[in-house]
Short mmCIF file of C-alpha atoms in Angstrom, two decimals:
data_model
loop_
_atom_site.label_atom_id
_atom_site.label_comp_id
_atom_site.label_asym_id
_atom_site.label_seq_id
_atom_site.Cartn_x
_atom_site.Cartn_y
_atom_site.Cartn_z
CA MET A 251 0.00 0.00 0.00
CA VAL A 252 1.16 3.49 -0.80
CA ASN A 253 -0.03 6.72 0.80
CA THR A 254 -1.41 9.36 -1.56
CA LYS A 255 -2.97 11.51 1.18
CA VAL A 256 -1.62 15.02 1.56
CA THR A 257 -2.69 17.99 3.67
CA LEU A 258 -3.16 21.58 2.52
CA SER A 259 -3.30 24.07 5.41
CA GLY A 260 -4.92 21.48 7.67
CA ILE A 261 -7.35 20.23 5.01
CA PRO A 262 -6.78 16.54 4.32
CA LEU A 263 -6.93 15.44 0.66
CA ASP A 264 -7.26 11.78 -0.39
CA ASN A 265 -4.79 12.53 -3.13
CA PRO A 266 -3.07 15.67 -4.43
CA ILE A 267 -5.09 15.81 -7.68
CA ILE A 268 -7.17 18.96 -8.15
CA PRO A 269 -8.75 20.09 -11.44
CA ALA A 270 -7.70 23.68 -12.12
CA SER A 271 -10.14 26.56 -12.20
CA GLY A 272 -11.67 27.24 -15.60
CA THR A 273 -11.09 23.73 -16.93
CA PHE A 274 -13.69 21.93 -14.84
CA GLY A 275 -16.61 24.38 -14.73
CA TYR A 276 -18.57 23.54 -11.57
CA GLY A 277 -17.87 19.86 -12.03
CA TYR A 278 -21.24 18.89 -13.55
CA GLU A 279 -19.98 17.83 -16.99
CA PHE A 280 -17.34 15.58 -15.42
CA ALA A 281 -19.72 14.19 -12.79
CA GLU A 282 -21.67 12.68 -15.72
CA LEU A 283 -18.54 10.77 -16.71
CA TYR A 284 -17.14 9.55 -13.40
CA ASP A 285 -17.54 9.96 -9.64
CA ILE A 286 -15.63 13.19 -9.10
CA ASN A 287 -15.49 12.49 -5.35
CA MET A 288 -12.33 10.55 -6.14
CA LEU A 289 -10.59 13.93 -6.63
CA GLY A 290 -8.51 15.51 -3.88
CA SER A 291 -10.60 18.64 -4.39
CA PHE A 292 -11.46 20.88 -7.31
CA SER A 293 -11.11 24.57 -8.00
CA PHE A 294 -14.29 25.93 -9.53
CA LYS A 295 -14.64 28.53 -12.28
CA GLY A 296 -13.16 31.95 -11.44
CA THR A 297 -15.72 34.19 -9.79
CA THR A 298 -16.07 37.97 -9.84
CA ARG A 299 -18.44 40.37 -8.06
CA GLU A 300 -20.59 41.02 -11.15
CA ALA A 301 -21.74 38.53 -13.76
CA ARG A 302 -19.42 38.51 -16.79
CA PHE A 303 -20.04 37.23 -20.31
CA GLY A 304 -16.32 37.33 -20.97
CA ASN A 305 -14.46 38.05 -24.18
CA PRO A 306 -15.69 37.86 -27.77
CA THR A 307 -15.05 34.65 -29.73
CA PRO A 308 -12.85 33.11 -31.05
CA ARG A 309 -11.52 32.48 -27.56
CA ILE A 310 -9.53 29.33 -28.35
CA ALA A 311 -6.50 28.60 -30.52
CA GLU A 312 -4.50 25.43 -31.09
CA CYS A 313 -0.75 25.38 -30.32
CA THR A 314 1.93 22.72 -30.45
CA GLY A 315 1.56 20.86 -27.16
CA GLY A 316 -1.11 23.17 -25.88
CA MET A 317 -3.73 25.78 -26.48
CA ILE A 318 -4.46 29.45 -26.00
CA ASN A 319 -7.65 30.53 -24.26
CA SER A 320 -9.11 33.96 -23.82
CA VAL A 321 -12.39 33.25 -22.06
CA GLY A 322 -12.12 36.37 -19.91
CA LEU A 323 -13.59 35.18 -16.61
CA GLN A 324 -17.07 34.32 -17.84
CA ASN A 325 -19.12 33.63 -14.71
CA PRO A 326 -22.54 34.40 -13.24
CA GLY A 327 -21.19 36.61 -10.42
CA ILE A 328 -20.57 35.81 -6.75
CA GLU A 329 -24.22 36.06 -5.58
CA LYS A 330 -25.49 33.62 -8.17
CA VAL A 331 -22.56 31.27 -7.62
CA ILE A 332 -23.40 31.10 -3.91
CA ARG A 333 -27.15 30.89 -4.44
CA GLU A 334 -27.29 28.50 -7.39
CA GLU A 335 -24.00 26.79 -8.18
CA LEU A 336 -22.79 25.85 -4.68
CA PRO A 337 -25.99 23.91 -3.83
CA LYS A 338 -25.80 22.11 -7.20
CA MET A 339 -22.10 21.42 -6.69
CA ARG A 340 -22.79 19.94 -3.26
CA LYS A 341 -24.88 17.23 -4.94
CA VAL A 342 -22.03 16.02 -7.12
CA PHE A 343 -19.03 16.75 -4.89
CA HIS A 344 -19.02 16.08 -1.15
CA LYS A 345 -15.55 17.28 -0.20
CA PRO A 346 -14.38 20.85 0.47
CA VAL A 347 -13.98 22.78 -2.80
CA ILE A 348 -11.51 25.48 -3.73
CA ALA A 349 -13.20 28.79 -4.52
CA ASN A 350 -11.34 30.72 -7.20
CA ILE A 351 -11.85 34.46 -6.84
CA SER A 352 -10.96 37.18 -9.33
CA GLY A 353 -11.36 40.92 -9.32
CA PHE A 354 -10.74 44.30 -10.86
CA SER A 355 -9.91 46.11 -7.63
CA VAL A 356 -8.56 45.25 -4.19
CA GLU A 357 -12.05 45.94 -2.80
CA GLU A 358 -13.63 43.48 -5.22
CA TYR A 359 -11.23 40.70 -4.21
CA ALA A 360 -12.03 41.35 -0.56
CA PHE A 361 -15.79 41.59 -1.22
CA CYS A 362 -15.98 38.24 -3.04
CA SER A 363 -13.61 36.48 -0.64
CA GLU A 364 -15.56 37.64 2.41
CA LYS A 365 -18.79 36.30 0.88
CA ILE A 366 -17.39 32.94 -0.17
CA ASP A 367 -15.59 32.53 3.19
CA LYS A 368 -18.99 32.05 4.86
CA GLU A 369 -19.81 28.99 2.74
CA ASP A 370 -19.11 25.73 4.58
CA GLN A 371 -18.46 23.88 1.30
CA VAL A 372 -15.43 26.02 0.63
CA GLY A 373 -12.16 24.64 2.00
CA ILE A 374 -9.68 27.03 0.45
CA ILE A 375 -9.98 30.43 -1.19
CA GLU A 376 -7.75 30.68 -4.24
CA VAL A 377 -7.21 34.31 -5.16
CA ASN A 378 -6.43 34.69 -8.84
CA VAL A 379 -4.14 37.68 -9.32
CA SER A 380 -3.01 36.26 -12.63
CA CYS A 381 -5.80 36.19 -15.23
CA PRO A 382 -4.16 37.32 -18.48
CA ASN A 383 -7.46 37.79 -20.27
CA VAL A 384 -8.99 40.84 -18.66
CA HIS A 385 -7.88 44.44 -18.88
CA HIS A 386 -7.38 46.66 -15.81
CA GLY A 387 -7.53 43.78 -13.37
CA GLY A 388 -6.56 40.18 -12.99
CA MET A 389 -2.92 39.82 -13.83
CA SER A 390 -2.04 43.44 -13.07
CA PHE A 391 -2.36 42.56 -9.37
CA GLY A 392 0.00 39.65 -9.73
CA THR A 393 2.88 41.27 -11.54
CA SER A 394 4.30 43.33 -8.68
CA PRO A 395 5.10 42.16 -5.14
CA GLU A 396 3.42 45.26 -3.65
CA ALA A 397 0.11 44.82 -5.50
CA ALA A 398 -0.02 41.07 -4.80
CA ALA A 399 0.67 41.74 -1.12
CA GLU A 400 -2.03 44.39 -0.99
CA VAL A 401 -4.64 41.98 -2.36
CA THR A 402 -3.44 39.29 0.05
CA ARG A 403 -3.72 41.59 3.07
CA ALA A 404 -7.18 42.78 2.03
CA VAL A 405 -8.48 39.24 1.57
CA LYS A 406 -6.86 37.90 4.76
CA ALA A 407 -8.42 40.74 6.77
CA VAL A 408 -11.95 39.57 5.94
CA THR A 409 -11.60 35.78 5.79
CA THR A 410 -11.11 32.84 8.14
CA LYS A 411 -10.28 30.09 5.62
CA PRO A 412 -6.88 29.36 4.10
CA VAL A 413 -6.06 31.84 1.34
CA TYR A 414 -3.90 30.72 -1.58
CA ILE A 415 -2.69 33.33 -4.05
CA LYS A 416 -2.60 32.12 -7.66
CA LEU A 417 0.38 33.65 -9.40
CA SER A 418 1.17 34.60 -12.96
CA PRO A 419 4.28 33.30 -14.72
CA ASN A 420 4.39 36.50 -16.81
CA VAL A 421 6.76 38.21 -14.37
CA THR A 422 10.47 38.76 -13.96
CA ASP A 423 10.80 37.43 -10.40
CA ILE A 424 8.05 35.07 -9.27
CA ALA A 425 9.89 34.19 -6.06
CA ALA A 426 9.79 37.82 -4.91
CA ILE A 427 6.04 37.99 -5.54
CA ALA A 428 5.43 34.71 -3.70
CA LYS A 429 7.50 35.95 -0.76
CA ALA A 430 5.55 39.22 -0.65
CA CYS A 431 2.28 37.22 -0.51
CA GLU A 432 3.65 35.04 2.29
CA GLU A 433 4.70 38.09 4.30
CA ALA A 434 1.24 39.60 3.74
CA GLY A 435 -0.31 36.53 5.35
CA ALA A 436 -1.05 34.14 2.47
CA ASP A 437 -1.55 30.53 3.59
CA GLY A 438 -0.29 29.09 0.34
CA ILE A 439 0.66 29.79 -3.27
CA SER A 440 -0.89 28.36 -6.45
CA LEU A 441 1.19 28.50 -9.59
CA ILE A 442 1.40 28.86 -12.51
CA ASN A 443 -1.46 30.49 -14.34
CA THR A 444 -1.18 30.58 -18.14
CA LEU A 445 1.65 32.14 -20.12
CA MET A 446 0.68 35.03 -22.40
CA GLY A 447 0.59 33.83 -25.98
CA MET A 448 -0.64 34.61 -29.46
CA ARG A 449 -1.35 32.78 -32.72
CA ILE A 450 -1.81 34.44 -36.09
CA ASP A 451 -3.98 32.92 -38.82
CA LEU A 452 -1.96 32.69 -42.04
CA LYS A 453 -5.14 32.89 -44.13
CA THR A 454 -6.29 36.20 -42.66
CA GLY A 455 -2.96 37.55 -41.43
CA LYS A 456 -4.68 38.46 -38.14
CA PRO A 457 -4.58 37.03 -34.59
CA ILE A 458 -6.87 33.98 -34.20
CA ILE A 459 -8.05 35.06 -30.75
CA ALA A 460 -10.58 37.92 -30.89
CA ASN A 461 -8.87 39.54 -27.89
CA LYS A 462 -5.58 39.09 -29.83
CA MET A 463 -3.66 37.54 -26.91
CA GLY A 464 -4.59 34.80 -24.49
CA GLY A 465 -3.28 32.36 -21.93
CA PHE A 466 -1.10 29.51 -23.22
CA SER A 467 -1.52 26.23 -21.35
CA GLY A 468 -1.02 22.53 -21.93
CA SER A 469 1.85 20.09 -21.71
CA ALA A 470 4.22 22.48 -23.52
CA ILE A 471 4.37 24.78 -20.47
CA PHE A 472 5.16 22.01 -17.96
CA PRO A 473 8.94 22.68 -17.74
CA VAL A 474 8.28 26.39 -17.10
CA ALA A 475 5.85 25.45 -14.34
CA VAL A 476 8.25 22.99 -12.70
CA ARG A 477 11.01 25.61 -12.74
CA MET A 478 8.78 28.25 -11.14
CA VAL A 479 7.43 25.89 -8.46
CA TYR A 480 11.05 25.00 -7.68
CA GLN A 481 11.99 28.69 -7.38
CA VAL A 482 9.00 29.54 -5.19
CA TYR A 483 9.64 26.54 -2.91
CA GLU A 484 13.09 27.97 -2.19
CA ALA A 485 11.59 31.37 -1.36
CA VAL A 486 8.63 30.52 0.89
CA LYS A 487 7.65 28.16 3.71
CA ILE A 488 3.90 28.04 2.96
CA PRO A 489 2.52 25.15 0.87
CA ILE A 490 2.43 25.30 -2.91
CA ILE A 491 -0.21 23.98 -5.29
CA GLY A 492 1.72 23.32 -8.49
CA MET A 493 0.14 23.45 -11.93
CA GLY A 494 0.91 24.08 -15.56
CA GLY A 495 0.84 21.40 -18.23
CA VAL A 496 0.47 18.46 -15.84
CA SER A 497 -1.00 15.52 -17.73
CA SER A 498 0.25 12.30 -16.15
CA ALA A 499 1.05 10.72 -12.78
CA GLU A 500 4.73 11.11 -13.63
CA ASP A 501 4.18 14.85 -14.07
CA VAL A 502 2.48 14.94 -10.65
CA LEU A 503 5.50 13.35 -8.99
CA GLU A 504 7.85 15.76 -10.77
CA MET A 505 5.78 18.73 -9.65
CA MET A 506 5.85 17.46 -6.05
CA LEU A 507 9.61 16.91 -6.18
CA ALA A 508 9.90 20.55 -7.28
CA GLY A 509 8.00 21.55 -4.14
CA ALA A 510 4.26 21.19 -4.67
CA THR A 511 2.10 19.71 -1.89
CA ALA A 512 -0.85 19.31 -4.27
CA VAL A 513 -1.13 19.50 -8.04
CA GLN A 514 -3.76 21.00 -10.31
CA ILE A 515 -4.66 19.61 -13.70
CA GLY A 516 -5.86 22.16 -16.24
CA ALA A 517 -5.88 21.94 -20.03
CA ALA A 518 -5.56 18.14 -19.92
CA ASN A 519 -9.18 17.94 -18.67
CA LEU A 520 -10.41 19.62 -21.82
CA VAL A 521 -8.88 17.22 -24.32
CA GLU A 522 -8.96 14.13 -22.12
CA PRO A 523 -12.09 14.33 -19.96
CA PHE A 524 -10.94 11.38 -17.85
CA ALA A 525 -7.47 12.91 -17.28
CA CYS A 526 -7.83 13.35 -13.50
CA LYS A 527 -9.41 9.92 -13.03
CA ASN A 528 -6.65 8.29 -15.08
CA ILE A 529 -3.94 10.11 -13.12
CA ILE A 530 -5.45 9.20 -9.74
CA GLU A 531 -5.77 5.56 -10.75
CA SER A 532 -2.24 5.29 -12.12
CA LEU A 533 -0.60 7.27 -9.31
CA PRO A 534 -0.06 4.29 -6.91
CA HIS A 535 1.50 2.21 -9.72
CA VAL A 536 3.84 5.01 -10.78
CA MET A 537 4.75 5.65 -7.12
CA LYS A 538 5.69 1.98 -6.72
CA LYS A 539 7.74 2.10 -9.89
CA TYR A 540 9.87 4.85 -8.35
CA GLY A 541 9.95 3.29 -4.87
CA ILE A 542 7.74 5.95 -3.30
CA THR A 543 5.54 4.74 -0.43
CA ASP A 544 4.31 8.10 0.83
CA LEU A 545 3.82 11.15 -1.38
CA ASN A 546 4.62 13.42 1.56
CA ASP A 547 8.19 12.10 1.48
CA ILE A 548 8.87 13.60 -1.95
CA ILE A 549 7.50 17.14 -1.53
CA GLY A 550 10.43 19.40 -2.36
CA GLY A 551 12.65 16.34 -2.75
CA ALA A 552 14.57 17.88 -5.63
CA HIS A 553 15.99 20.52 -3.27
CA LYS A 554 17.69 18.10 -0.91
CA MET B 210 -21.22 11.94 -23.73
CA LYS B 211 -19.02 8.91 -24.18
CA GLN B 212 -15.35 8.48 -24.94
CA SER B 213 -14.44 5.43 -26.99
CA ARG B 214 -12.27 4.10 -29.76
CA PHE B 215 -13.65 3.83 -33.26
CA THR B 216 -12.24 1.86 -36.18
CA ILE B 217 -12.14 3.53 -39.58
CA LEU B 218 -14.08 1.41 -42.08
CA LYS B 219 -13.96 3.85 -44.99
CA ASN B 220 -12.31 7.18 -45.73
CA GLU B 221 -12.98 8.35 -49.26
CA PRO B 222 -13.10 11.63 -51.18
CA LEU B 223 -16.47 12.95 -52.35
CA THR B 224 -14.95 16.05 -53.98
CA SER B 225 -11.40 17.39 -54.13
CA THR B 226 -11.72 18.69 -50.54
CA VAL B 227 -14.67 16.87 -48.92
CA TYR B 228 -14.24 13.36 -47.53
CA ARG B 229 -16.58 10.75 -46.11
CA MET B 230 -15.38 8.69 -43.16
CA VAL B 231 -17.33 5.73 -41.81
CA LEU B 232 -16.35 4.69 -38.31
CA GLU B 233 -17.27 1.59 -36.33
CA GLY B 234 -17.67 1.74 -32.57
CA ASP B 235 -19.98 2.48 -29.65
CA THR B 236 -22.58 4.92 -30.98
CA SER B 237 -24.92 4.62 -27.99
CA ALA B 238 -24.30 8.18 -26.80
CA ILE B 239 -25.49 9.67 -30.10
CA THR B 240 -29.13 10.38 -29.43
CA LYS B 241 -30.09 13.17 -31.80
CA THR B 242 -29.47 14.35 -35.31
CA GLY B 243 -27.37 17.52 -35.35
CA GLN B 244 -24.98 16.37 -32.64
CA PHE B 245 -21.24 16.23 -33.21
CA LEU B 246 -18.14 14.18 -32.46
CA ASN B 247 -14.89 15.50 -31.00
CA ILE B 248 -11.98 13.61 -32.50
CA LYS B 249 -8.48 13.22 -31.02
CA ILE B 250 -5.80 13.43 -33.68
CA ASP B 251 -2.23 12.33 -32.93
CA GLY B 252 0.17 15.26 -32.71
CA LEU B 253 -2.54 17.89 -32.23
CA PHE B 254 -3.53 19.17 -28.81
CA LEU B 255 -7.18 20.07 -29.27
CA ARG B 256 -9.77 17.60 -30.48
CA ARG B 257 -11.57 18.40 -33.75
CA PRO B 258 -15.37 18.82 -33.63
CA ILE B 259 -17.11 17.29 -36.69
CA SER B 260 -20.87 17.01 -37.22
CA VAL B 261 -22.57 13.65 -37.51
CA CYS B 262 -24.00 12.93 -40.97
CA ASP B 263 -25.61 9.59 -40.13
CA TYR B 264 -25.32 6.78 -37.61
CA ASP B 265 -26.70 3.37 -36.68
CA ASP B 266 -26.11 0.87 -33.85
CA LYS B 267 -22.54 0.19 -34.88
CA THR B 268 -21.33 2.94 -37.20
CA VAL B 269 -21.20 6.69 -37.56
CA THR B 270 -20.63 8.57 -40.82
CA ILE B 271 -19.00 11.98 -41.00
CA LEU B 272 -18.39 14.21 -44.01
CA TYR B 273 -15.54 16.65 -43.50
CA LYS B 274 -13.87 19.35 -45.52
CA VAL B 275 -10.08 19.59 -45.48
CA VAL B 276 -9.44 23.06 -44.09
CA GLY B 277 -6.49 22.79 -41.68
CA ALA B 278 -3.99 20.59 -39.88
CA GLY B 279 -6.64 18.37 -38.26
CA THR B 280 -8.60 17.54 -41.37
CA GLU B 281 -5.37 17.28 -43.42
CA ALA B 282 -4.30 14.51 -41.03
CA MET B 283 -7.73 12.85 -41.18
CA LYS B 284 -7.62 12.78 -44.97
CA LEU B 285 -4.55 10.53 -44.83
CA MET B 286 -6.02 8.00 -42.39
CA ALA B 287 -6.85 4.55 -43.71
CA PRO B 288 -8.84 1.55 -42.47
CA PRO B 289 -8.53 -0.16 -40.06
CA SER B 290 -6.76 2.52 -38.00
CA GLN B 291 -8.48 3.75 -34.87
CA LEU B 292 -9.54 7.10 -33.46
CA ASP B 293 -10.28 8.25 -29.90
CA ILE B 294 -13.64 10.04 -30.14
CA LEU B 295 -16.07 11.79 -27.79
CA THR B 296 -19.62 11.10 -28.96
CA GLY B 297 -23.05 12.45 -28.16
CA LEU B 298 -21.99 16.10 -27.97
CA GLY B 299 -24.38 19.01 -28.43
CA ASN B 300 -28.14 19.40 -28.23
CA GLY B 301 -29.04 18.48 -31.82
CA TYR B 302 -32.17 19.34 -33.81
CA ASP B 303 -35.65 19.04 -32.36
CA THR B 304 -37.93 17.47 -34.96
CA THR B 305 -41.11 17.91 -32.92
CA LYS B 306 -41.39 21.53 -34.08
CA SER B 307 -41.04 20.82 -37.81
CA GLY B 308 -44.67 20.77 -38.91
CA SER B 309 -45.52 18.75 -42.01
CA CYS B 310 -43.26 20.44 -44.55
CA PRO B 311 -40.00 21.81 -43.14
CA LEU B 312 -37.07 23.18 -45.14
CA LEU B 313 -33.65 21.61 -44.52
CA ILE B 314 -31.00 24.03 -45.66
CA GLY B 315 -27.32 23.11 -45.80
CA GLY B 316 -24.49 25.22 -47.16
CA GLY B 317 -21.13 23.58 -47.97
CA VAL B 318 -19.88 21.71 -44.88
CA GLY B 319 -23.27 22.50 -43.32
CA VAL B 320 -24.82 19.84 -45.57
CA PRO B 321 -23.89 16.67 -43.56
CA PRO B 322 -26.18 17.02 -40.51
CA MET B 323 -29.15 17.60 -42.84
CA TYR B 324 -28.85 14.03 -44.09
CA ARG B 325 -29.88 12.21 -40.92
CA LEU B 326 -32.36 14.98 -40.17
CA ALA B 327 -34.06 14.39 -43.54
CA LYS B 328 -34.11 10.66 -42.85
CA ASN B 329 -35.73 11.17 -39.44
CA LEU B 330 -38.35 13.63 -40.71
CA LEU B 331 -39.27 11.31 -43.59
CA ALA B 332 -39.59 8.44 -41.12
CA GLU B 333 -41.94 10.62 -39.09
CA GLY B 334 -44.16 10.92 -42.19
CA LYS B 335 -43.21 14.52 -42.98
CA THR B 336 -42.27 15.89 -46.39
CA PRO B 337 -39.06 17.89 -45.98
CA ILE B 338 -37.65 19.99 -48.82
CA VAL B 339 -33.85 19.84 -48.86
CA ILE B 340 -32.00 22.90 -50.14
CA LEU B 341 -28.27 22.52 -50.67
CA GLY B 342 -25.86 25.33 -51.47
CA PHE B 343 -22.36 25.02 -52.95
CA ASN B 344 -19.88 27.37 -54.61
CA THR B 345 -19.76 25.37 -57.82
CA LYS B 346 -20.80 22.03 -59.35
CA ASP B 347 -17.41 20.41 -58.67
CA GLU B 348 -17.78 21.09 -54.95
CA ALA B 349 -21.30 19.63 -54.72
CA PHE B 350 -21.80 16.38 -52.80
CA TYR B 351 -24.56 14.15 -51.40
CA ILE B 352 -27.30 15.38 -53.77
CA GLU B 353 -28.06 11.83 -54.94
CA GLU B 354 -27.97 10.49 -51.41
CA PHE B 355 -30.66 12.97 -50.36
CA GLU B 356 -32.71 12.08 -53.44
CA HIS B 357 -32.44 8.38 -52.59
CA LEU B 358 -34.01 9.08 -49.23
CA GLY B 359 -37.06 10.27 -51.14
CA ALA B 360 -36.74 13.94 -50.24
CA LYS B 361 -37.32 16.77 -52.67
CA VAL B 362 -33.90 18.35 -53.31
CA LEU B 363 -33.17 21.84 -54.63
CA VAL B 364 -29.62 23.00 -55.33
CA ALA B 365 -28.04 26.44 -55.60
CA THR B 366 -24.50 27.20 -56.75
CA SER B 367 -22.87 30.61 -56.56
CA ASP B 368 -21.66 30.36 -60.18
CA GLY B 369 -24.81 28.74 -61.58
CA SER B 370 -22.97 25.61 -62.71
CA LEU B 371 -25.62 23.44 -61.02
CA GLY B 372 -29.23 24.25 -60.10
CA THR B 373 -30.24 27.79 -59.28
CA LYS B 374 -27.55 30.44 -59.76
CA GLY B 375 -27.07 32.20 -56.46
CA PHE B 376 -27.44 31.30 -52.80
CA VAL B 377 -29.79 29.04 -50.86
CA THR B 378 -31.62 32.20 -49.83
CA ASP B 379 -32.55 32.81 -53.50
CA ILE B 380 -34.42 29.50 -53.42
CA VAL B 381 -35.91 29.98 -49.96
CA SER B 382 -37.21 33.47 -50.82
CA ASN B 383 -39.33 31.98 -53.60
CA LEU B 384 -40.92 29.34 -51.39
CA SER B 385 -43.98 29.95 -49.27
CA ASP B 386 -45.65 26.69 -48.27
CA TYR B 387 -43.21 25.52 -45.64
CA THR B 388 -43.89 25.00 -41.95
CA TYR B 389 -40.45 25.40 -40.35
CA PHE B 390 -36.77 25.40 -41.24
CA TYR B 391 -33.53 23.78 -40.16
CA ALA B 392 -30.19 25.20 -41.28
CA CYS B 393 -26.47 24.57 -41.02
CA GLY B 394 -23.72 26.42 -42.85
CA PRO B 395 -21.52 29.51 -42.78
CA GLU B 396 -22.69 32.28 -40.45
CA PRO B 397 -23.50 34.82 -43.23
CA MET B 398 -25.80 32.18 -44.74
CA LEU B 399 -27.48 31.56 -41.39
CA LYS B 400 -28.05 35.26 -40.86
CA ALA B 401 -29.48 35.72 -44.37
CA LEU B 402 -31.81 32.77 -43.75
CA SER B 403 -32.91 34.17 -40.44
CA ASP B 404 -33.90 37.36 -42.31
CA CYS B 405 -35.62 35.79 -45.32
CA THR B 406 -37.52 32.89 -43.75
CA LYS B 407 -41.21 33.31 -42.92
CA THR B 408 -41.31 30.73 -40.12
CA SER B 409 -39.45 29.79 -36.97
CA GLY B 410 -36.45 27.57 -37.32
CA GLN B 411 -33.34 26.05 -35.83
CA LEU B 412 -29.83 27.02 -36.91
CA SER B 413 -26.64 25.16 -36.15
CA PHE B 414 -23.51 27.19 -35.39
CA GLU B 415 -19.80 26.58 -35.58
CA GLU B 416 -17.20 27.96 -33.17
CA ARG B 417 -13.63 27.24 -32.15
CA MET B 418 -13.94 24.95 -29.13
CA GLY B 419 -11.66 24.01 -26.27
CA CYS B 420 -13.35 20.93 -24.84
CA GLY B 421 -16.57 20.39 -26.82
CA PHE B 422 -18.53 19.29 -23.75
CA GLY B 423 -19.31 22.45 -21.82
CA ALA B 424 -16.42 22.77 -19.38
CA CYS B 425 -14.22 25.57 -20.67
CA MET B 426 -16.57 28.33 -21.86
CA GLY B 427 -14.39 28.71 -24.95
CA CYS B 428 -17.32 28.81 -27.38
CA SER B 429 -19.89 30.91 -25.52
CA CYS B 430 -22.25 33.21 -27.38
CA GLU B 431 -24.79 35.71 -26.15
CA THR B 432 -28.45 34.93 -26.86
CA LYS B 433 -31.68 36.64 -25.92
CA TYR B 434 -32.02 34.06 -23.13
CA GLY B 435 -28.52 34.57 -21.73
CA SER B 436 -25.14 33.17 -22.63
CA LYS B 437 -25.00 29.72 -24.21
CA ARG B 438 -22.15 27.34 -24.92
CA ILE B 439 -22.22 26.39 -28.61
CA CYS B 440 -20.85 22.95 -27.72
CA LYS B 441 -23.27 22.05 -24.94
CA ASP B 442 -26.34 24.33 -25.10
CA GLY B 443 -25.96 24.37 -28.92
CA PRO B 444 -24.78 23.95 -31.61
CA VAL B 445 -28.45 24.31 -32.55
CA LEU B 446 -30.12 27.58 -31.54
CA GLU B 447 -33.66 28.73 -32.21
CA LYS B 448 -34.07 31.60 -34.68
CA GLU B 449 -35.86 33.73 -32.05
CA GLU B 450 -33.07 33.60 -29.47
CA ILE B 451 -30.16 34.54 -31.73
CA ILE B 452 -28.54 37.96 -31.39
CA TRP B 453 -26.92 38.75 -34.77
#
């Protein structure tokens, strides 16, 4: 027997596998395919104060080893998420969920986080200061240590649950930003969000994505994500949720060796709807193959 | 939705750019005409959504136009190679609203889903009129197949090399005794049909998709009844709800 249980800020997870926000909706589509209660947890679609339709289409472009998305935080708004989606989610998922919160001002982050903090279904609040697809918000809070710390402080002041700050890779020094969040009281760090990317259609000579640029994700970004998780692990003591291009149990182990306590799966869910199930089921076998009996033994193992 | 492996039974050209592929596998998730498949292609990240032309207990037929890397790769596939496919995607057409004499209008690669729809409506004892639009005679396909079903078929080509010279709308504008319409094709065609038709109808849309099953919000569009995902709440929308 191997142990796949890990703990994030006191919250026990049966395994470290967590579908990433924006790739799993509210879980309903996947709950039709398999029992999603096998997941460690899941991070539901990014939520803002107001309802948002998001960006114009096309929002999706193919890339080698990945894809670009520019959805732009489409969501029904915090009130409707609490009133309608959380009760529906409770029917298909019985473990604590991760609430992903986005905003266009420090006040909005605090407003949404304070509301969602009162929901008993929510285990962790994941504050997204890294959405590349909205203007005057999102990523602009995650590209300087001061701004990221300000959001962290504002959210921590009005919440009781663990707060994880989800960081952007589109920065010069991610370790400094992670450290600033830790000093401002963050309970953990999630990384990485998508890399800014663009594709141009040779037939039209114009960008494929209506919003021109979008977030690049998929297996192609995995080495960037591993490197950044490694760097952040050296800089902070709080737990890390690692993500970015993870698509196999081997990738999960690599991410944990770099320093992640839990691992999110993003784009893989979209092209392989059973990705998380397959990873969870193969994890014990792959652990055995590498002589790992307890996942907790390998967290940050690459640093030793 | 189901994910399963299908075996290619046939993959043959119908025109210089349109191919027919017949696949054998578990078709149980396909419940309605107008639904689509999402096909995994080796070496490409995103699956490729392709409409269902026809299906039975064991096989599904798709007609696809070679337009990019995905369909270029599909063109070269031969029996008995296998494909990983998601089936039963999308809402599909609702035949209960058709009345006795609906129009089925397909333009170019919008033609395929009309085939099974015509079959179903005929089986329900209705008398559909099929209107097919192509650029030119050499690009036309499936006209005989529709005729073999026993449907009345009218054809328009932009250059007049076959049937009426002009667009499907030139044919539709001259018809009056129809009860409903179903359409699939390029968006300008759908909009023109929405303007020139005298009845309600259902129109099937295309959009670049991330997942194809409602998870990523990559293909959302705004309708009069709120935002809808083309892949999950569509691809078929009612004429009255569309915001052009």
